[in-house]
DNA sequence: CGTTTCTACAACCATGTGGTTGTACGTTAC
DNA sequence: GTAACGTACAACCACATGGTTGTAGAAACG
């Protein structure tokens, strides 16, 4: 989870994720999209790969990057849990208020 | 967004978020829960506050920390977008396969 | 073959992060 | 008033991060 959210905590990396979820890119193809060195983009891809947000597949001399929706879903599920926890508290509070109304 | 995901990229901070979504805690009340200094917990709370994941309210000499679900939702919505993007790609691929099936 | 392309990785630098301790200040309790 | 409590903040440290350049290997092209 740490690595997952850490990977998402960078605008360039979030953009890479959005791109490779739509279409396949080679690492150099991605590097062309950004105003930074190839090595920098390569590092970003490595961070995303360690977080299971993308996967790489060797194709000839290129490395094809694909988006992995599983990682996205793992993160989303945690946030869903948080929202669920929050709603349960709200419901509990409303229950208490409801009981008060019954009595008044 | 950077600050949001950055804030979530730490297990202690995620635990704090989960706690304060359920119930209110003072900063020192939170600090008791963890095996680290008060100042460290205080910093974590500050990070969460800057990310709009919690809010603080002064009550006497204590500072009450509450969970803010809006921040959670902002993050979740982005991940929802990613999943939607991914599903559209899958649908597109299935459409292409469907067309093939029509022709064969 | 040699050259170009794509990739990987190391070394380096500036800055940020997660932790510590220490100090200071407002609030509560005695 | 004084002591204890809760908080804030600065200074410091070790380490991670995001960027750079440089070097080197594997695959494609002439």
Short mmCIF file of N, CA, C and O in Angstrom, two decimals, chain A residues 10-89:
data_model
loop_
_atom_site.label_atom_id
_atom_site.label_comp_id
_atom_site.label_asym_id
_atom_site.label_seq_id
_atom_site.Cartn_x
_atom_site.Cartn_y
_atom_site.Cartn_z
N UNK A 10 2.65 11.44 -7.58
CA UNK A 10 3.47 12.24 -8.50
C UNK A 10 2.69 12.43 -9.79
O UNK A 10 2.20 11.45 -10.38
N UNK A 11 2.58 13.69 -10.22
CA UNK A 11 1.73 14.01 -11.37
C UNK A 11 2.20 13.30 -12.64
O UNK A 11 1.38 12.78 -13.41
N UNK A 12 3.50 13.26 -12.85
CA UNK A 12 4.03 12.58 -14.04
C UNK A 12 3.63 11.11 -14.03
O UNK A 12 3.17 10.57 -15.05
N UNK A 13 3.79 10.47 -12.89
CA UNK A 13 3.45 9.05 -12.82
C UNK A 13 1.96 8.82 -12.99
O UNK A 13 1.54 7.86 -13.66
N UNK A 14 1.14 9.68 -12.41
CA UNK A 14 -0.31 9.53 -12.62
C UNK A 14 -0.65 9.68 -14.10
O UNK A 14 -1.48 8.94 -14.65
N UNK A 15 0.04 10.59 -14.77
CA UNK A 15 -0.20 10.78 -16.20
C UNK A 15 0.22 9.54 -16.99
O UNK A 15 -0.48 9.11 -17.91
N UNK A 16 1.35 8.97 -16.61
CA UNK A 16 1.79 7.74 -17.27
C UNK A 16 0.75 6.65 -17.10
O UNK A 16 0.38 5.96 -18.06
N UNK A 17 0.25 6.50 -15.88
CA UNK A 17 -0.77 5.47 -15.62
C UNK A 17 -1.98 5.70 -16.53
O UNK A 17 -2.48 4.77 -17.17
N UNK A 18 -2.44 6.96 -16.59
CA UNK A 18 -3.62 7.26 -17.42
C UNK A 18 -3.34 6.89 -18.88
O UNK A 18 -4.20 6.32 -19.55
N UNK A 19 -2.16 7.21 -19.36
CA UNK A 19 -1.82 6.91 -20.75
C UNK A 19 -1.81 5.41 -21.03
O UNK A 19 -2.41 4.94 -22.00
N UNK A 20 -1.08 4.67 -20.20
CA UNK A 20 -0.89 3.25 -20.50
C UNK A 20 -2.14 2.42 -20.20
O UNK A 20 -2.21 1.26 -20.58
N UNK A 21 -3.11 3.05 -19.50
CA UNK A 21 -4.39 2.35 -19.35
C UNK A 21 -5.18 2.42 -20.66
O UNK A 21 -6.03 1.58 -20.95
N UNK A 22 -4.91 3.46 -21.45
CA UNK A 22 -5.61 3.65 -22.72
C UNK A 22 -4.93 2.87 -23.83
O UNK A 22 -5.58 2.18 -24.61
N UNK A 23 -3.61 2.98 -23.90
CA UNK A 23 -2.89 2.35 -25.00
C UNK A 23 -1.51 1.90 -24.51
O UNK A 23 -1.05 2.31 -23.44
N UNK A 24 -0.88 1.08 -25.32
CA UNK A 24 0.46 0.61 -24.98
C UNK A 24 1.50 1.64 -25.41
O UNK A 24 1.33 2.31 -26.43
N UNK A 25 2.54 1.76 -24.63
CA UNK A 25 3.65 2.66 -24.94
C UNK A 25 4.96 1.91 -24.69
O UNK A 25 5.05 1.12 -23.76
N UNK A 26 5.95 2.20 -25.53
CA UNK A 26 7.30 1.79 -25.17
C UNK A 26 7.83 2.81 -24.17
O UNK A 26 7.28 3.92 -24.05
N UNK A 27 8.86 2.45 -23.44
CA UNK A 27 9.43 3.38 -22.46
C UNK A 27 9.89 4.64 -23.16
O UNK A 27 9.63 5.76 -22.69
N UNK A 28 10.53 4.50 -24.31
CA UNK A 28 10.99 5.70 -25.04
C UNK A 28 9.81 6.47 -25.59
O UNK A 28 9.85 7.70 -25.67
N UNK A 29 8.75 5.76 -25.97
CA UNK A 29 7.54 6.44 -26.42
C UNK A 29 6.96 7.31 -25.31
O UNK A 29 6.50 8.43 -25.56
N UNK A 30 7.00 6.80 -24.09
CA UNK A 30 6.55 7.60 -22.95
C UNK A 30 7.48 8.79 -22.74
O UNK A 30 7.03 9.91 -22.50
N UNK A 31 8.78 8.52 -22.82
CA UNK A 31 9.77 9.57 -22.55
C UNK A 31 9.57 10.76 -23.48
O UNK A 31 9.79 11.91 -23.08
N UNK A 32 9.14 10.50 -24.72
CA UNK A 32 8.91 11.60 -25.66
C UNK A 32 7.82 12.56 -25.17
O UNK A 32 7.80 13.73 -25.54
N UNK A 33 6.90 12.04 -24.36
CA UNK A 33 5.76 12.85 -23.93
C UNK A 33 6.13 13.88 -22.87
O UNK A 33 5.35 14.78 -22.60
N UNK A 34 7.28 13.73 -22.23
CA UNK A 34 7.57 14.58 -21.09
C UNK A 34 8.87 15.34 -21.28
O UNK A 34 9.77 14.89 -21.98
N UNK A 35 8.92 16.50 -20.64
CA UNK A 35 10.08 17.36 -20.75
C UNK A 35 11.11 17.00 -19.68
O UNK A 35 11.43 17.80 -18.81
N UNK A 36 11.57 15.77 -19.76
CA UNK A 36 12.63 15.34 -18.84
C UNK A 36 13.41 14.22 -19.52
O UNK A 36 13.03 13.74 -20.59
N UNK A 37 14.51 13.85 -18.91
CA UNK A 37 15.38 12.87 -19.54
C UNK A 37 14.72 11.50 -19.63
O UNK A 37 13.77 11.20 -18.90
N UNK A 38 15.22 10.69 -20.54
CA UNK A 38 14.74 9.32 -20.67
C UNK A 38 14.90 8.57 -19.35
O UNK A 38 13.99 7.86 -18.91
N UNK A 39 16.06 8.77 -18.73
CA UNK A 39 16.35 8.05 -17.47
C UNK A 39 15.31 8.38 -16.41
O UNK A 39 14.91 7.50 -15.64
N UNK A 40 14.89 9.65 -16.35
CA UNK A 40 13.90 10.06 -15.35
C UNK A 40 12.58 9.31 -15.58
O UNK A 40 12.00 8.76 -14.64
N UNK A 41 12.13 9.29 -16.83
CA UNK A 41 10.89 8.59 -17.15
C UNK A 41 11.04 7.10 -16.83
O UNK A 41 10.14 6.47 -16.27
N UNK A 42 12.18 6.57 -17.17
CA UNK A 42 12.44 5.15 -16.89
C UNK A 42 12.31 4.86 -15.41
O UNK A 42 11.73 3.85 -15.00
N UNK A 43 12.83 5.77 -14.58
CA UNK A 43 12.71 5.59 -13.13
C UNK A 43 11.23 5.63 -12.71
O UNK A 43 10.81 4.82 -11.87
N UNK A 44 10.48 6.56 -13.28
CA UNK A 44 9.06 6.64 -12.94
C UNK A 44 8.36 5.33 -13.27
O UNK A 44 7.57 4.81 -12.48
N UNK A 45 8.66 4.79 -14.45
CA UNK A 45 8.05 3.52 -14.84
C UNK A 45 8.44 2.42 -13.86
O UNK A 45 7.60 1.60 -13.47
N UNK A 46 9.70 2.45 -13.41
CA UNK A 46 10.16 1.44 -12.46
C UNK A 46 9.37 1.54 -11.15
O UNK A 46 8.97 0.53 -10.57
N UNK A 47 9.13 2.78 -10.70
CA UNK A 47 8.35 2.99 -9.47
C UNK A 47 6.94 2.43 -9.65
O UNK A 47 6.41 1.74 -8.77
N UNK A 48 6.34 2.71 -10.81
CA UNK A 48 4.98 2.23 -11.08
C UNK A 48 4.96 0.71 -11.16
O UNK A 48 3.99 0.07 -10.74
N UNK A 49 6.02 0.14 -11.69
CA UNK A 49 6.08 -1.31 -11.82
C UNK A 49 6.18 -1.97 -10.44
O UNK A 49 5.47 -2.94 -10.17
N UNK A 50 7.03 -1.42 -9.58
CA UNK A 50 7.15 -1.96 -8.22
C UNK A 50 5.83 -1.85 -7.48
O UNK A 50 5.52 -2.64 -6.59
N UNK A 51 5.01 -0.86 -7.83
CA UNK A 51 3.70 -0.67 -7.18
C UNK A 51 2.61 -1.48 -7.87
O UNK A 51 1.43 -1.37 -7.51
N UNK A 52 2.98 -2.27 -8.87
CA UNK A 52 2.01 -3.09 -9.62
C UNK A 52 0.95 -2.25 -10.31
O UNK A 52 -0.18 -2.69 -10.49
N UNK A 53 1.31 -1.04 -10.70
CA UNK A 53 0.37 -0.20 -11.44
C UNK A 53 0.58 -0.32 -12.94
O UNK A 53 -0.31 0.01 -13.73
N UNK A 54 1.75 -0.78 -13.34
CA UNK A 54 2.01 -1.07 -14.75
C UNK A 54 2.83 -2.36 -14.83
O UNK A 54 3.40 -2.81 -13.83
N UNK A 55 2.88 -2.92 -16.02
CA UNK A 55 3.75 -4.08 -16.25
C UNK A 55 4.51 -3.83 -17.54
O UNK A 55 4.05 -3.08 -18.40
N UNK A 56 5.66 -4.46 -17.66
CA UNK A 56 6.46 -4.31 -18.86
C UNK A 56 6.58 -5.66 -19.57
O UNK A 56 6.64 -6.70 -18.93
N UNK A 57 6.61 -5.58 -20.88
CA UNK A 57 6.75 -6.79 -21.69
C UNK A 57 7.76 -6.51 -22.78
O UNK A 57 7.62 -5.53 -23.52
N UNK A 58 8.76 -7.35 -22.84
CA UNK A 58 9.81 -7.16 -23.84
C UNK A 58 9.27 -7.50 -25.23
O UNK A 58 8.70 -8.57 -25.44
N UNK A 59 9.44 -6.55 -26.15
CA UNK A 59 9.02 -6.79 -27.52
C UNK A 59 10.15 -6.30 -28.42
O UNK A 59 10.29 -5.09 -28.62
N UNK A 60 10.89 -7.24 -28.96
CA UNK A 60 12.06 -6.87 -29.74
C UNK A 60 13.03 -6.11 -28.85
O UNK A 60 13.34 -6.54 -27.75
N UNK A 61 13.46 -4.96 -29.33
CA UNK A 61 14.37 -4.19 -28.49
C UNK A 61 13.61 -3.19 -27.64
O UNK A 61 14.20 -2.44 -26.86
N UNK A 62 12.31 -3.15 -27.77
CA UNK A 62 11.50 -2.24 -26.97
C UNK A 62 10.91 -2.94 -25.76
O UNK A 62 10.79 -4.17 -25.73
N UNK A 63 10.54 -2.12 -24.79
CA UNK A 63 9.87 -2.62 -23.59
C UNK A 63 8.49 -1.97 -23.58
O UNK A 63 8.38 -0.75 -23.45
N UNK A 64 7.46 -2.79 -23.73
CA UNK A 64 6.11 -2.25 -23.81
C UNK A 64 5.51 -2.13 -22.41
O UNK A 64 5.53 -3.08 -21.64
N UNK A 65 4.97 -0.95 -22.11
CA UNK A 65 4.38 -0.69 -20.79
C UNK A 65 2.87 -0.75 -20.90
O UNK A 65 2.28 -0.10 -21.77
N UNK A 66 2.26 -1.54 -20.02
CA UNK A 66 0.81 -1.65 -19.99
C UNK A 66 0.30 -1.27 -18.61
O UNK A 66 0.96 -1.54 -17.60
N UNK A 67 -0.88 -0.70 -18.55
CA UNK A 67 -1.48 -0.36 -17.26
C UNK A 67 -2.08 -1.59 -16.60
O UNK A 67 -2.68 -2.42 -17.28
N UNK A 68 -1.91 -1.70 -15.30
CA UNK A 68 -2.47 -2.82 -14.54
C UNK A 68 -3.58 -2.28 -13.65
O UNK A 68 -3.32 -1.59 -12.68
N UNK A 69 -4.81 -2.63 -13.99
CA UNK A 69 -5.93 -2.06 -13.27
C UNK A 69 -6.04 -2.64 -11.86
O UNK A 69 -6.63 -2.02 -10.98
N UNK A 70 -5.44 -3.79 -11.63
CA UNK A 70 -5.52 -4.42 -10.30
C UNK A 70 -4.97 -3.50 -9.22
O UNK A 70 -5.57 -3.35 -8.15
N UNK A 71 -3.82 -2.91 -9.50
CA UNK A 71 -3.24 -1.99 -8.52
C UNK A 71 -4.17 -0.83 -8.24
O UNK A 71 -4.39 -0.47 -7.08
N UNK A 72 -4.73 -0.26 -9.29
CA UNK A 72 -5.68 0.84 -9.12
C UNK A 72 -6.83 0.40 -8.22
O UNK A 72 -7.22 1.12 -7.30
N UNK A 73 -7.33 -0.79 -8.49
CA UNK A 73 -8.47 -1.29 -7.71
C UNK A 73 -8.11 -1.51 -6.25
O UNK A 73 -8.92 -1.24 -5.36
N UNK A 74 -6.89 -2.01 -6.00
CA UNK A 74 -6.47 -2.22 -4.61
C UNK A 74 -6.52 -0.91 -3.85
O UNK A 74 -7.01 -0.84 -2.72
N UNK A 75 -6.02 0.15 -4.47
CA UNK A 75 -6.02 1.46 -3.82
C UNK A 75 -7.45 1.96 -3.63
O UNK A 75 -7.81 2.45 -2.56
N UNK A 76 -8.26 1.79 -4.67
CA UNK A 76 -9.63 2.30 -4.59
C UNK A 76 -10.41 1.59 -3.49
O UNK A 76 -11.21 2.21 -2.79
N UNK A 77 -10.15 0.30 -3.34
CA UNK A 77 -10.90 -0.46 -2.34
C UNK A 77 -10.62 0.07 -0.93
O UNK A 77 -11.53 0.16 -0.10
N UNK A 78 -9.36 0.44 -0.68
CA UNK A 78 -9.04 1.02 0.63
C UNK A 78 -9.83 2.30 0.86
O UNK A 78 -10.41 2.51 1.94
N UNK A 79 -9.89 3.14 -0.16
CA UNK A 79 -10.62 4.41 -0.01
C UNK A 79 -12.11 4.14 0.15
O UNK A 79 -12.80 4.83 0.91
N UNK A 80 -12.60 3.11 -0.55
CA UNK A 80 -14.00 2.71 -0.36
C UNK A 80 -14.25 2.33 1.10
O UNK A 80 -15.25 2.71 1.69
N UNK A 81 -13.31 1.57 1.66
CA UNK A 81 -13.43 1.18 3.07
C UNK A 81 -13.53 2.42 3.95
O UNK A 81 -14.37 2.48 4.85
N UNK A 82 -12.68 3.40 3.69
CA UNK A 82 -12.71 4.62 4.49
C UNK A 82 -14.08 5.30 4.39
O UNK A 82 -14.65 5.74 5.38
N UNK A 83 -14.59 5.39 3.17
CA UNK A 83 -15.89 6.04 3.00
C UNK A 83 -16.98 5.25 3.72
O UNK A 83 -17.89 5.83 4.32
N UNK A 84 -16.86 3.93 3.66
CA UNK A 84 -17.84 3.08 4.33
C UNK A 84 -17.78 3.30 5.85
O UNK A 84 -18.81 3.48 6.51
N UNK A 85 -16.57 3.33 6.39
CA UNK A 85 -16.39 3.59 7.83
C UNK A 85 -17.04 4.92 8.19
O UNK A 85 -17.77 5.02 9.18
N UNK A 86 -16.79 5.91 7.38
CA UNK A 86 -17.32 7.25 7.65
C UNK A 86 -18.85 7.25 7.63
O UNK A 86 -19.50 7.81 8.49
N UNK A 87 -19.41 6.55 6.62
CA UNK A 87 -20.87 6.51 6.52
C UNK A 87 -21.50 5.79 7.69
O UNK A 87 -22.55 6.17 8.17
N UNK A 88 -20.83 4.74 8.17
CA UNK A 88 -21.35 4.03 9.34
C UNK A 88 -21.41 4.96 10.54
O UNK A 88 -22.37 4.94 11.30
N UNK A 89 -20.38 5.80 10.68
CA UNK A 89 -20.41 6.75 11.80
C UNK A 89 -21.56 7.73 11.64
O UNK A 89 -22.30 8.01 12.58
#
